[in-house]
CSV table of C-alpha atoms in Angstrom, one decimal:
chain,number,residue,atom,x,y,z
A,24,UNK,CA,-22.2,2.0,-26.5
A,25,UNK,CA,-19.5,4.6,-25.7
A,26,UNK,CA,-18.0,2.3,-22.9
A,27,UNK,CA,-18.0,-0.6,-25.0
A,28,UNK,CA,-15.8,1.4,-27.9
A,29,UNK,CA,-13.3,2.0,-25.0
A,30,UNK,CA,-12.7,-1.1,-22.9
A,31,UNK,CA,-11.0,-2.6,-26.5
A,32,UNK,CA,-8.1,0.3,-25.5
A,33,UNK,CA,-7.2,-1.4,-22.2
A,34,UNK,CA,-3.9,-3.1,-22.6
A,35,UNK,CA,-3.2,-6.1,-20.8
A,36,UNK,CA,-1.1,-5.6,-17.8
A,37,UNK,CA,-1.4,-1.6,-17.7
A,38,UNK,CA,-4.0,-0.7,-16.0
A,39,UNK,CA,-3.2,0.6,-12.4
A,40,UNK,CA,-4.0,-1.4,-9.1
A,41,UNK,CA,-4.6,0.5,-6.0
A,42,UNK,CA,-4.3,-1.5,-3.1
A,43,UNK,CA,-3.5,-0.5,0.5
A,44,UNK,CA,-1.4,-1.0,2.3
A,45,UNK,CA,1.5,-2.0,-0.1
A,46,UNK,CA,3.5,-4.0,2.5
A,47,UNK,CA,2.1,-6.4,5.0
A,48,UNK,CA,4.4,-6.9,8.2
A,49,UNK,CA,3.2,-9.7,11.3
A,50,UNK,CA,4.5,-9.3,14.7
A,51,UNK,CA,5.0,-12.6,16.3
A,52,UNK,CA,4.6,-11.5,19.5
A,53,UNK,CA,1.0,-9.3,18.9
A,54,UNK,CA,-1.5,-11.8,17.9
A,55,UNK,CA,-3.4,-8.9,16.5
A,56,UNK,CA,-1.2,-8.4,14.0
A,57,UNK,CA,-1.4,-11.9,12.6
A,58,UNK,CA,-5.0,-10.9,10.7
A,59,UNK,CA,-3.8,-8.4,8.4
A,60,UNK,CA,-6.4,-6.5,6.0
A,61,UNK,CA,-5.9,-5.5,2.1
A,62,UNK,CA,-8.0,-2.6,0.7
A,63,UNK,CA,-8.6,-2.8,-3.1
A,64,UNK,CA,-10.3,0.4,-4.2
A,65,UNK,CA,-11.5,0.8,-8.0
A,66,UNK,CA,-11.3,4.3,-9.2
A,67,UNK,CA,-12.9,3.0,-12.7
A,68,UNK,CA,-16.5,3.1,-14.7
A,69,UNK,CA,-16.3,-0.6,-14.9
A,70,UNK,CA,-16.9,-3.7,-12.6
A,71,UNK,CA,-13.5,-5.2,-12.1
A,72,UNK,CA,-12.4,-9.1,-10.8
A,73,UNK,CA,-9.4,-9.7,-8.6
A,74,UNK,CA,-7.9,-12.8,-7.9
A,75,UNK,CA,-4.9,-12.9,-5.0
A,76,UNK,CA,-2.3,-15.1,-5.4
A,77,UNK,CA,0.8,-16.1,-3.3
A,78,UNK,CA,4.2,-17.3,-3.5
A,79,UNK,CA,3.9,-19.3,-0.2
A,80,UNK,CA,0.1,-20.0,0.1
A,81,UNK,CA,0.2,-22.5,2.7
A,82,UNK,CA,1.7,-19.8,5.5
A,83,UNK,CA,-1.5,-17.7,5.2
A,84,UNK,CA,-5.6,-17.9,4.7
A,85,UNK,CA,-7.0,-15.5,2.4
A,86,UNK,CA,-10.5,-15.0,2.7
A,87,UNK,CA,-12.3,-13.8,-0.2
A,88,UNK,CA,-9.1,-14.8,-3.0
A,89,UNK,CA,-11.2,-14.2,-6.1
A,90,UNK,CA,-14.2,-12.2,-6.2
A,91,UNK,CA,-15.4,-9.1,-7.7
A,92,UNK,CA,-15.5,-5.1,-6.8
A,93,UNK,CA,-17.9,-2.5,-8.5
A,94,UNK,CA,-17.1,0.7,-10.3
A,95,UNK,CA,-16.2,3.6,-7.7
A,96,UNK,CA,-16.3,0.9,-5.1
A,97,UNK,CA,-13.7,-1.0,-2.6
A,98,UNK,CA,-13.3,-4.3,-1.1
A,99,UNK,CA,-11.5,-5.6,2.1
A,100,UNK,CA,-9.4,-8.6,1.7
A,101,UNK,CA,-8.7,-10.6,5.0
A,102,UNK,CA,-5.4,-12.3,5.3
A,103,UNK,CA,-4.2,-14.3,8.4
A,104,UNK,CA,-0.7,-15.7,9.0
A,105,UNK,CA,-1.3,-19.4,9.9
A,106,UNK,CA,2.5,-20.6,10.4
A,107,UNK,CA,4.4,-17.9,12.8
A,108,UNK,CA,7.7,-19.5,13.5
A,109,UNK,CA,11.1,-18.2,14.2
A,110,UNK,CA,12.2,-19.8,10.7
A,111,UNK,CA,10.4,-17.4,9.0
A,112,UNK,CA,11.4,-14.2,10.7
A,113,UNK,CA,12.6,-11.6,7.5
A,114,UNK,CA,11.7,-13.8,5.0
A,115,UNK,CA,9.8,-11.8,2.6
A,116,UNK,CA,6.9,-13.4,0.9
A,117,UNK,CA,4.8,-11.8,-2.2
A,118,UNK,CA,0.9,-11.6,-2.5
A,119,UNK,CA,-0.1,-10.5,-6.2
A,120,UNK,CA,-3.5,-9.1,-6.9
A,121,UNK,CA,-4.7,-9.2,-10.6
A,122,UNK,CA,-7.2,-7.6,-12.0
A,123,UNK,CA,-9.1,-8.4,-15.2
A,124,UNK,CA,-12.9,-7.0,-16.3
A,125,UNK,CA,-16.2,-9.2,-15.8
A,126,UNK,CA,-16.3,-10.4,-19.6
A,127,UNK,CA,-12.8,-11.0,-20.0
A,128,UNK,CA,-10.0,-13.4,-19.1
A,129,UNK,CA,-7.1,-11.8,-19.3
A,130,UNK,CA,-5.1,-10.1,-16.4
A,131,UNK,CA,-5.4,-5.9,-16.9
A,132,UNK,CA,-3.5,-5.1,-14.1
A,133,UNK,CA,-1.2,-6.2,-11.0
A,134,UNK,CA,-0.1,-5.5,-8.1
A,135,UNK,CA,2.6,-6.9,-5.5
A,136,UNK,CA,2.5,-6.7,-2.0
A,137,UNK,CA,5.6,-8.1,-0.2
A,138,UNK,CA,4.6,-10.0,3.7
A,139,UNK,CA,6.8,-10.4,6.3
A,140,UNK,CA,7.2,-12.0,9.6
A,141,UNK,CA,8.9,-10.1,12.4
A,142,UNK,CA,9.7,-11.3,15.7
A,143,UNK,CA,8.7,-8.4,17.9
A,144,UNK,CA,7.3,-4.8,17.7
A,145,UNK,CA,9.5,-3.4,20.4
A,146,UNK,CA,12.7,-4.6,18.3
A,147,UNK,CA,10.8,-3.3,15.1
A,148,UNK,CA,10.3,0.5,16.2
A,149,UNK,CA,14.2,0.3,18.1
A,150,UNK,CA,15.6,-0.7,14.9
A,151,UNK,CA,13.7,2.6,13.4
A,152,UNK,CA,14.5,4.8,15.6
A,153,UNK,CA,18.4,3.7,15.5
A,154,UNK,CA,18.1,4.4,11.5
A,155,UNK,CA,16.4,7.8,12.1
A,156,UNK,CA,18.7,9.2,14.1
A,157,UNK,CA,21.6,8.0,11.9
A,158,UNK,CA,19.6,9.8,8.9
A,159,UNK,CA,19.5,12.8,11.0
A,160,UNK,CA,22.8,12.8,11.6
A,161,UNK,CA,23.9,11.5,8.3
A,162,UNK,CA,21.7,14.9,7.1
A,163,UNK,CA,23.2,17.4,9.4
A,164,UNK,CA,26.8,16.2,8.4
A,165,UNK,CA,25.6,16.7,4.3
A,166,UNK,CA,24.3,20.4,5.1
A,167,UNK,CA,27.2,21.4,7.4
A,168,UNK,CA,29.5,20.6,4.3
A,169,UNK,CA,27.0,21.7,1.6
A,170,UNK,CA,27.2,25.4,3.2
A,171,UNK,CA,30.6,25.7,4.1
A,172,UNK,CA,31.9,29.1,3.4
A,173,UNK,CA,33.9,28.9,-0.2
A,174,UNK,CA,32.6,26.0,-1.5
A,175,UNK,CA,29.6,25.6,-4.0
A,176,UNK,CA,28.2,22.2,-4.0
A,177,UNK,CA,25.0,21.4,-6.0
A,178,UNK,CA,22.4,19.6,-3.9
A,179,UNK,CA,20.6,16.7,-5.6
A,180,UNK,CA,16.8,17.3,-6.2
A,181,UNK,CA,14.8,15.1,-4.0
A,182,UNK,CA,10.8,15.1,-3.1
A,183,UNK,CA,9.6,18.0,-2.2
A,184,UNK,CA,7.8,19.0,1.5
A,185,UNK,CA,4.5,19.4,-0.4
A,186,UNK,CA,4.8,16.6,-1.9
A,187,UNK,CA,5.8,14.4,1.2
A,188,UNK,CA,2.7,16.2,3.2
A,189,UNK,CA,0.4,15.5,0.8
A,190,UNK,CA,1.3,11.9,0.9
A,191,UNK,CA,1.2,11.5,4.5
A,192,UNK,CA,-2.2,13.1,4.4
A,193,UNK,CA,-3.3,10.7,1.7
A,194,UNK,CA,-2.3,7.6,3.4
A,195,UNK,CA,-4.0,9.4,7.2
A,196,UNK,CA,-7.1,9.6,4.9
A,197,UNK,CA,-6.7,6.2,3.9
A,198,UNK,CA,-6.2,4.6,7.3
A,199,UNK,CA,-9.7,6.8,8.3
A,200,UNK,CA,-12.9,5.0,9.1
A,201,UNK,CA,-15.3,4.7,6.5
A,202,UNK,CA,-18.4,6.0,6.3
A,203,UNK,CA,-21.4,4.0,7.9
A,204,UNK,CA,-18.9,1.6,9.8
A,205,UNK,CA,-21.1,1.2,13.0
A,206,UNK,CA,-17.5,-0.6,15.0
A,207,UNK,CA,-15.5,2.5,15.1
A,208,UNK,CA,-15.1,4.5,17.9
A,209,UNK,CA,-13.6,7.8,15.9
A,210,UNK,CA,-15.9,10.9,15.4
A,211,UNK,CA,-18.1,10.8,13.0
A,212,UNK,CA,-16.7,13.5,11.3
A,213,UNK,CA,-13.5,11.8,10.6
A,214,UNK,CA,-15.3,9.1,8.7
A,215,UNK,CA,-14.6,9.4,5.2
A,216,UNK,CA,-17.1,8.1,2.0
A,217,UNK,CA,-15.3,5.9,0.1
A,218,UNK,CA,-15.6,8.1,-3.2
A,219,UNK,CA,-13.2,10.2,-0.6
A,220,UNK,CA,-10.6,7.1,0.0
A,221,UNK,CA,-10.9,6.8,-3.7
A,222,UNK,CA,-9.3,10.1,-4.6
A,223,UNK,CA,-7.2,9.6,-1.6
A,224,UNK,CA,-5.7,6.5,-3.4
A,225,UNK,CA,-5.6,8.0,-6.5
A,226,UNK,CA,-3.7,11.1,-5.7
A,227,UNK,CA,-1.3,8.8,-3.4
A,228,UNK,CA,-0.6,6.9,-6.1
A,229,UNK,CA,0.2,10.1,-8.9
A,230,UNK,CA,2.7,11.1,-5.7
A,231,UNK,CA,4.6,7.9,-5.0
A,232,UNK,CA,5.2,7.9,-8.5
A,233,UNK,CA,6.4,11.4,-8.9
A,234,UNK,CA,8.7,10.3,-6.3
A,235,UNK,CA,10.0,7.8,-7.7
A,236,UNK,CA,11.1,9.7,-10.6
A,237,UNK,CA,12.9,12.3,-9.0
């Protein structure tokens, strides 16, 4: 009866989705990157249905688009690219997962994921590396001046390295095994229950969006 007083509270539309990853990027050149995989994880007391929709659904299959995940529990979404062409390379398409209880119509939640199509790996971590090492540079040129003798400059607030290395260790725990999956070849001990992935998600979330404040 207590559970029944409170799902009348949720408001449509703002109740968090976690989903991982948040960005879905195909390689044309690795085949194995064409099937992609969506984790939806629900943190909640309740059963909760998802539906997955799309702004270009006839470049990809979803299996599973609508079904149903139960309280403390996750689901794995399959998506393939079916239409790998150069015409699509850096177009950016959207997948958005709604969420809505078992009795009810209404959407509680959503979630965007942005897909894209990108011609080759190799060119993909080049390009990376070229805009690390202009960041790097870019950062040593900001400190040299910052701490220049005489001058008192005051240095914007950004994340900070706690926060960054627990969000790195969230999304390592994420990308972990879970427990009782019989295909993976890690240690057993790095196999993680998914009441672990679930905090994991959780606490990744609360980070990305003290980040975002900042």
């Amino acid at each position: 009866m207590h559970q029944q007083k409170r799902q009348p509270e949720l408001v449509e539309g703002n109740l968090p989705v976690f989903v991982f990853p948040t960005e879905l990027i195909f390689y044309a050149d690795d085949q194995s990157t064409h099937k992609q995989v969506l984790t939806l994880y629900n943190p909640y007391e309740f059963a909760l249905k998802f539906k997955v929709l799309c702004t270009t659904p006839n470049k990809y299959v979803v299996a599973d688009a609508a079904g149903a995940v139960k309280p403390q529990c996750c689901v794995d979404i399959v998506i393939r690219h079916r239409d790998v062409q150069s015409c699509h390379y850096g177009v950016k398409d959207k997948f958005r997962l709604q969420v809505s209880e078992q009795s009810q119509r209404k959407a509680l939640g959503r979630k965007e994921v942005v897909a894209i199509l990108l011609p080759s790996a190799k060119e993909q971590q080049k390009e990376e590396e070229e805009k690390r090492i202009k960041e790097h540079l870019t950062e040593s040129l900001f400190f040299e001046q910052s701490f220049q003798p005489g001058k008192n400059r005051a240095v914007s607030s950004g994340p900070s390295l706690l926060a960054v290395f627990l969000g790195v260790v969230c999304i390592a725990a994420l990308m972990l095994p879970t427990l009782g999956d019989v295909e993976s070849l890690a240690p057993l001990y790095l196999h993680l229950s998914v009441n672990q992935k679930l905090v994991a998600a959780y606490i990744l979330g609360l980070i990305t969006m003290a980040i975002l404040r900042t």
